[in-house]
Short mmCIF file of C-alpha atoms in Angstrom, two decimals:
data_model
loop_
_atom_site.label_atom_id
_atom_site.label_comp_id
_atom_site.label_asym_id
_atom_site.label_seq_id
_atom_site.Cartn_x
_atom_site.Cartn_y
_atom_site.Cartn_z
CA MET A 1 67.39 150.37 83.97
CA GLY A 2 70.83 148.77 84.24
CA GLU A 3 71.14 146.12 86.33
CA GLN A 4 68.15 144.62 89.34
CA PRO A 5 69.20 142.19 91.87
CA ILE A 6 66.39 139.20 91.60
CA PHE A 7 67.60 137.12 94.46
CA THR A 8 70.70 136.33 96.90
CA THR A 9 71.32 132.85 98.37
CA ARG A 10 74.21 130.97 99.74
CA ALA A 11 76.68 128.17 98.08
CA HIS A 12 79.68 126.43 97.92
CA VAL A 13 82.06 127.34 95.03
CA PHE A 14 84.02 125.46 92.80
CA GLN A 15 85.89 125.71 89.30
CA ILE A 16 87.36 123.32 86.88
CA ASP A 17 91.07 122.80 87.62
CA PRO A 18 92.95 124.79 84.57
CA ASN A 19 95.23 122.08 84.10
CA THR A 20 93.54 119.04 84.01
CA LYS A 21 90.25 120.29 82.87
CA LYS A 22 88.75 117.41 84.81
CA ASN A 23 88.99 118.06 88.74
CA TRP A 24 86.90 120.44 90.59
CA MET A 25 88.87 122.58 92.76
CA PRO A 26 86.53 124.73 95.66
CA ALA A 27 86.78 128.45 95.30
CA SER A 28 85.50 129.05 98.66
CA LYS A 29 86.16 127.35 102.38
CA GLN A 30 82.89 127.28 103.04
CA ALA A 31 79.39 128.30 102.30
CA VAL A 32 79.63 132.37 100.83
CA THR A 33 76.85 134.52 99.30
CA VAL A 34 75.86 133.94 95.77
CA SER A 35 73.65 137.18 93.90
CA TYR A 36 71.56 137.17 91.08
CA PHE A 37 71.31 140.15 88.77
CA TYR A 38 69.43 140.70 85.74
CA ASP A 39 70.53 143.31 82.91
CA VAL A 40 67.49 144.34 81.08
CA THR A 41 69.39 146.46 78.40
CA ARG A 42 71.46 143.50 77.12
CA ASN A 43 68.77 141.12 78.50
CA SER A 44 71.73 138.79 80.45
CA TYR A 45 72.50 137.64 83.70
CA ARG A 46 75.89 137.73 85.78
CA ILE A 47 76.30 135.55 88.78
CA ILE A 48 78.46 137.83 91.84
CA SER A 49 80.20 136.22 94.74
CA VAL A 50 82.71 137.50 97.30
CA ASP A 51 84.25 136.37 100.05
CA GLY A 52 85.89 138.46 102.16
CA ALA A 53 87.73 141.19 99.86
CA LYS A 54 88.02 138.49 97.12
CA VAL A 55 85.63 138.28 94.23
CA ILE A 56 85.46 134.60 93.26
CA ILE A 57 82.44 134.82 90.88
CA ASN A 58 81.80 137.83 88.21
CA SER A 59 80.12 136.01 85.51
CA THR A 60 78.16 137.17 82.98
CA ILE A 61 75.32 134.62 81.61
CA THR A 62 73.76 135.15 77.81
CA PRO A 63 70.93 133.25 76.01
CA ASN A 64 73.24 131.03 75.08
CA MET A 65 74.63 130.02 77.49
CA THR A 66 73.83 126.27 79.85
CA PHE A 67 73.37 126.37 83.15
CA THR A 68 73.39 122.38 83.87
CA LYS A 69 71.95 120.62 87.08
CA THR A 70 74.34 117.40 87.37
CA SER A 71 72.87 116.24 90.70
CA GLN A 72 70.07 117.44 92.81
CA LYS A 73 71.60 119.91 94.39
CA PHE A 74 74.44 120.88 92.28
CA GLY A 75 74.97 122.65 88.94
CA GLN A 76 77.51 124.23 86.66
CA TRP A 77 78.16 126.40 83.29
CA ALA A 78 80.89 127.01 81.28
CA ASP A 79 82.23 130.75 81.27
CA SER A 80 83.93 131.47 78.08
CA ARG A 81 84.77 135.30 79.01
CA ALA A 82 86.68 134.07 82.40
CA ASN A 83 87.85 130.37 80.21
CA THR A 84 86.75 128.73 83.17
CA VAL A 85 83.93 126.49 84.49
CA PHE A 86 82.00 127.11 87.72
CA GLY A 87 80.05 124.85 90.27
CA LEU A 88 77.74 126.02 92.68
CA GLY A 89 76.75 123.06 95.47
CA PHE A 90 73.88 124.17 97.34
CA SER A 91 71.92 122.94 100.75
CA SER A 92 68.55 121.78 99.07
CA GLU A 93 66.89 121.22 95.54
CA GLN A 94 64.78 123.75 96.00
CA GLN A 95 67.63 126.62 96.10
CA LEU A 96 69.17 124.88 92.88
CA THR A 97 66.13 124.96 91.07
CA LYS A 98 65.54 128.86 91.74
CA ALA A 99 69.07 129.41 89.80
CA SER A 100 68.60 127.76 87.51
CA SER A 101 65.74 129.14 86.25
CA VAL A 102 67.37 132.24 85.92
CA ASN A 103 68.25 132.29 82.04
CA GLY A 104 65.42 129.34 81.57
CA THR A 105 67.56 126.27 81.70
CA ASP A 106 66.02 122.88 83.13
CA ASP A 107 67.15 119.39 83.53
CA GLU A 108 66.37 118.97 79.59
CA LYS A 109 68.94 121.21 78.44
CA ALA A 110 71.37 119.39 80.90
CA SER A 111 70.57 116.06 79.25
CA HIS A 112 71.62 117.56 75.73
CA ALA A 113 74.78 119.24 77.01
CA GLY A 114 76.66 116.51 75.16
CA PRO A 115 79.34 114.26 75.65
CA ALA A 116 81.93 116.91 76.33
CA ASN A 117 80.25 117.32 80.03
CA THR A 118 79.94 113.49 80.65
CA HIS A 119 83.67 113.61 82.58
CA LEU A 120 82.15 116.75 84.32
CA LYS A 121 78.92 114.39 85.44
CA SER A 122 81.07 111.81 86.79
CA GLU A 123 82.95 114.51 88.98
CA ASN A 124 79.69 115.32 90.42
CA ASP A 125 78.56 112.41 91.41
CA LYS A 126 81.64 111.96 92.93
CA LEU A 127 81.20 115.60 94.74
CA LYS A 128 77.72 114.05 96.24
CA ILE A 129 79.51 111.16 97.36
CA ALA A 130 82.04 113.59 99.03
CA LEU A 131 78.50 115.45 100.53
CA THR A 132 77.01 112.57 101.84
CA GLN A 133 80.88 111.87 103.51
CA SER A 134 80.12 115.63 104.73
CA ALA A 135 76.38 114.76 106.09
CA ALA A 136 78.61 111.70 108.27
CA ASN A 137 80.86 114.50 109.10
CA VAL A 138 77.79 116.34 110.55
CA LYS A 139 76.41 113.88 112.51
CA LYS A 140 79.94 113.18 114.33
CA TRP A 141 80.20 117.11 114.77
CA GLU A 142 76.50 116.90 116.62
CA ILE A 143 77.32 114.19 118.45
CA GLU A 144 81.08 116.07 119.71
CA LEU A 145 78.54 118.95 120.26
CA GLN A 146 76.54 117.54 122.62
CA THR A 147 79.75 115.75 124.36
CA LEU A 148 80.86 120.01 124.45
CA ARG A 149 77.98 120.44 126.30
CA GLU A 150 77.91 117.87 128.99
CA SER A 151 81.37 119.46 129.08
CA ASN A 152 80.29 122.87 129.44
CA ALA A 153 77.42 121.69 132.02
CA ARG A 154 80.31 120.29 133.96
CA LEU A 155 81.95 123.43 133.36
CA THR A 156 79.30 125.38 134.78
CA THR A 157 78.73 123.23 137.88
CA ALA A 158 82.79 123.57 138.57
CA LEU A 159 82.24 127.26 138.06
CA GLN A 160 79.37 127.83 140.58
CA GLU A 161 81.40 126.08 143.29
CA SER A 162 84.08 127.95 142.50
CA ALA A 163 81.90 131.45 142.82
CA ALA A 164 81.39 130.09 146.38
CA SER A 165 84.66 129.56 146.97
CA VAL A 166 85.03 133.03 145.80
CA GLU A 167 82.75 134.20 148.29
CA GLN A 168 84.34 132.14 150.82
CA TRP A 169 88.14 133.61 150.20
CA LYS A 170 86.40 137.06 150.07
CA ARG A 171 85.11 136.28 153.64
CA GLN A 172 88.28 135.75 154.57
CA PHE A 173 89.85 138.32 152.75
CA SER A 174 87.61 141.17 154.58
CA ILE A 175 88.66 139.19 158.22
CA CYS A 176 91.85 139.75 157.56
CA ARG A 177 92.23 142.93 155.85
CA ASP A 178 90.27 143.85 159.12
CA GLU A 179 93.12 142.49 161.08
CA ASN A 180 95.47 144.33 158.85
CA ASP A 181 93.98 147.69 159.62
CA ARG A 182 93.71 146.26 163.57
CA LEU A 183 97.69 145.95 163.62
CA ARG A 184 98.18 149.53 161.86
CA ASN A 185 96.72 150.99 164.44
CA LYS A 186 98.96 148.88 166.60
CA ILE A 187 101.80 150.56 164.08
CA ASP A 188 100.76 153.61 165.00
CA GLU A 189 100.69 153.25 168.77
CA LEU A 190 104.20 151.75 168.70
CA GLU A 191 105.27 154.96 166.27
CA GLU A 192 104.05 157.43 169.13
CA GLN A 193 105.96 154.54 171.79
CA CYS A 194 109.32 155.14 169.24
CA SER A 195 108.37 159.05 169.62
CA GLU A 196 108.32 159.15 173.44
CA ILE A 197 111.47 156.78 173.31
CA ASN A 198 113.30 159.53 170.96
CA ARG A 199 111.58 162.09 173.59
CA GLU A 200 113.24 159.90 176.57
CA LYS A 201 116.55 159.86 174.07
CA GLU A 202 116.37 163.62 173.93
CA LYS A 203 116.16 163.93 177.69
CA ASN A 204 118.94 161.76 178.47
CA THR A 205 121.24 163.62 176.00
CA GLN A 206 120.35 166.80 178.48
CA LEU A 207 120.96 164.59 181.62
CA LYS A 208 124.26 163.53 180.35
CA ARG A 209 125.34 167.52 179.33
CA ARG A 210 124.21 168.08 182.60
CA ILE A 211 126.14 165.70 184.21
CA GLU A 212 129.23 166.58 182.24
CA GLU A 213 128.90 170.26 184.02
CA LEU A 214 128.07 168.69 187.12
CA GLU A 215 131.40 166.76 187.18
CA ALA A 216 133.70 169.80 185.88
CA GLU A 217 132.07 171.56 188.44
CA LEU A 218 132.88 169.03 191.18
CA ARG A 219 136.23 168.62 189.75
CA GLU A 220 136.64 172.56 190.20
CA LYS A 221 135.23 172.71 193.80
CA GLU A 222 137.90 169.62 194.59
CA THR A 223 140.56 171.30 193.04
CA GLU A 224 139.33 174.32 195.19
CA LEU A 225 139.25 172.23 198.07
CA LYS A 226 143.17 171.19 197.57
CA ASP A 227 144.25 174.80 197.01
CA LEU A 228 142.19 175.67 200.74
CA ARG A 229 144.19 172.45 202.21
CA LYS A 230 147.21 173.52 200.79
CA GLN A 231 146.97 177.18 202.65
CA SER A 232 145.74 175.84 205.39
CA GLU A 233 148.84 173.99 205.98
CA ILE A 234 151.22 176.32 204.18
CA ILE A 235 149.96 179.70 206.52
CA PRO A 236 149.36 178.47 210.47
CA GLN A 237 149.29 182.30 211.29
CA LEU A 238 146.15 182.20 209.39
CA MET A 239 144.40 179.82 212.29
CA SER A 240 141.25 182.16 212.85
CA GLU A 241 140.83 182.03 208.83
CA CYS A 242 141.55 178.17 209.14
CA GLU A 243 138.49 177.68 211.00
CA TYR A 244 136.69 180.20 207.85
CA VAL A 245 138.20 178.03 205.19
CA SER A 246 136.95 174.67 207.37
CA GLU A 247 133.67 175.89 207.20
CA LYS A 248 133.43 176.81 204.02
CA LEU A 249 136.03 173.07 203.07
CA GLU A 250 132.92 171.67 204.97
CA ALA A 251 130.39 174.08 202.72
CA ALA A 252 131.55 172.90 199.48
CA GLU A 253 132.21 169.02 200.94
CA ARG A 254 128.17 169.36 201.57
CA ASP A 255 127.45 170.69 198.15
CA ASN A 256 130.03 167.93 196.87
CA GLN A 257 127.85 165.78 198.17
CA ASN A 258 124.84 167.41 197.07
CA LEU A 259 126.39 167.03 193.74
CA GLU A 260 126.98 163.36 194.23
CA ASP A 261 123.48 162.95 195.31
CA LYS A 262 122.20 164.41 192.38
CA VAL A 263 125.20 162.64 189.66
CA ARG A 264 123.23 159.05 191.35
CA SER A 265 120.18 160.70 190.99
CA LEU A 266 120.40 161.47 187.39
CA LYS A 267 122.68 158.11 186.38
CA THR A 268 119.56 156.39 188.36
CA ASP A 269 117.14 158.16 185.62
CA ILE A 270 119.37 157.38 182.78
CA GLU A 271 119.19 153.47 184.04
CA GLU A 272 115.48 153.37 184.21
CA SER A 273 115.29 154.98 180.80
CA LYS A 274 117.08 152.90 179.47
CA TYR A 275 115.28 149.85 181.20
CA ARG A 276 112.23 151.59 179.42
CA GLN A 277 113.68 151.83 176.03
CA ARG A 278 114.86 148.15 175.94
CA HIS A 279 111.18 147.41 177.49
CA LEU A 280 109.35 148.98 174.27
CA LYS A 281 112.39 147.55 172.02
CA VAL A 282 111.65 144.30 173.02
CA GLU A 283 107.07 144.49 172.68
CA LEU A 284 108.64 146.36 168.87
CA LYS A 285 110.46 143.69 168.36
CA SER A 286 107.31 141.27 169.26
CA PHE A 287 105.29 143.48 167.70
CA LEU A 288 107.31 143.49 164.26
CA GLU A 289 107.45 139.47 164.10
CA VAL A 290 103.80 139.22 164.81
CA LEU A 291 103.00 141.79 161.77
CA ASP A 292 105.61 139.53 159.92
CA GLY A 293 103.48 136.67 160.14
CA LYS A 294 100.86 138.15 159.24
CA ILE A 295 102.03 139.74 156.59
CA ASP A 296 103.09 136.26 154.99
CA ASP A 297 99.61 135.08 155.59
CA LEU A 298 97.90 138.35 154.06
CA HIS A 299 100.51 137.13 150.81
CA ASP A 300 99.37 133.14 150.97
CA PHE A 301 96.14 134.52 151.03
CA ARG A 302 96.66 136.74 147.69
CA ARG A 303 98.65 134.01 145.88
CA GLY A 304 95.45 131.80 146.71
CA LEU A 305 93.33 134.56 145.15
CA SER A 306 95.59 134.89 141.79
CA LYS A 307 95.63 131.17 141.75
CA LEU A 308 91.92 130.40 141.97
CA GLY A 309 90.94 133.51 139.14
CA THR A 310 93.75 131.81 137.01
CA ASP A 311 92.01 128.54 137.44
CA ASN A 312 88.89 130.44 136.34
#
């Protein structure tokens, strides 16, 4: 049949100091699982305890071995194979009684254990004192736990207030987001106006080229006019032609005047276009200043949200 599990409990595990053979050394930092098995074939018991991946007890208890109860909650036995003495500290006397009954031992066997265990009993008494102190520490921890609960309640209240504050920040964020959308729409409008300005600049460039062409044409007319005047002075015999030249000159002067009027009109258009550009630039600069202020406010608001999240 092999080994069969009997029962499992939890206990603090100790081993005797291998150097002094007197003092108990804790084999685990806290209570661990202790399992009891019975081997029908060999008529023996085995106690196994594992702390994480570490095996701290693997002891076979034969009928000739004694499990000694040294106090109401502490028992021990010597394992010659492991060359050590194990000790178990239970949370109740019932668990110790159940463990001690596994191989039929009782308090009477403990009383006949011999003088070799006298020192171990003394150490067990010290251990009982330590357990009593541990109970006092439990009371202290209960008080600290109550303090922590009260602190937790205060933190819960603060968290609720913080949540209300977060809701307020969310509303302000929503307002700022709407304002940001409005500003983005305004930017789109200004970008459209900037496109119009670019179109005006292109138109002005075309006007400048036209003015240059008209000025070149005017210079040609003036050169032609000078030539005609020279011809009228040099050839007196062509008086009849002079009248024709004069009429042509007058026509040229009228054309020149018309061209000058056109130049003045184009210059006026250019000045008006420059004025509109300056006006649009002023409006754009004013809007960008307002936008920078809003963006700074939005950054401050985000930093506030980040700080609030960190505090939480």
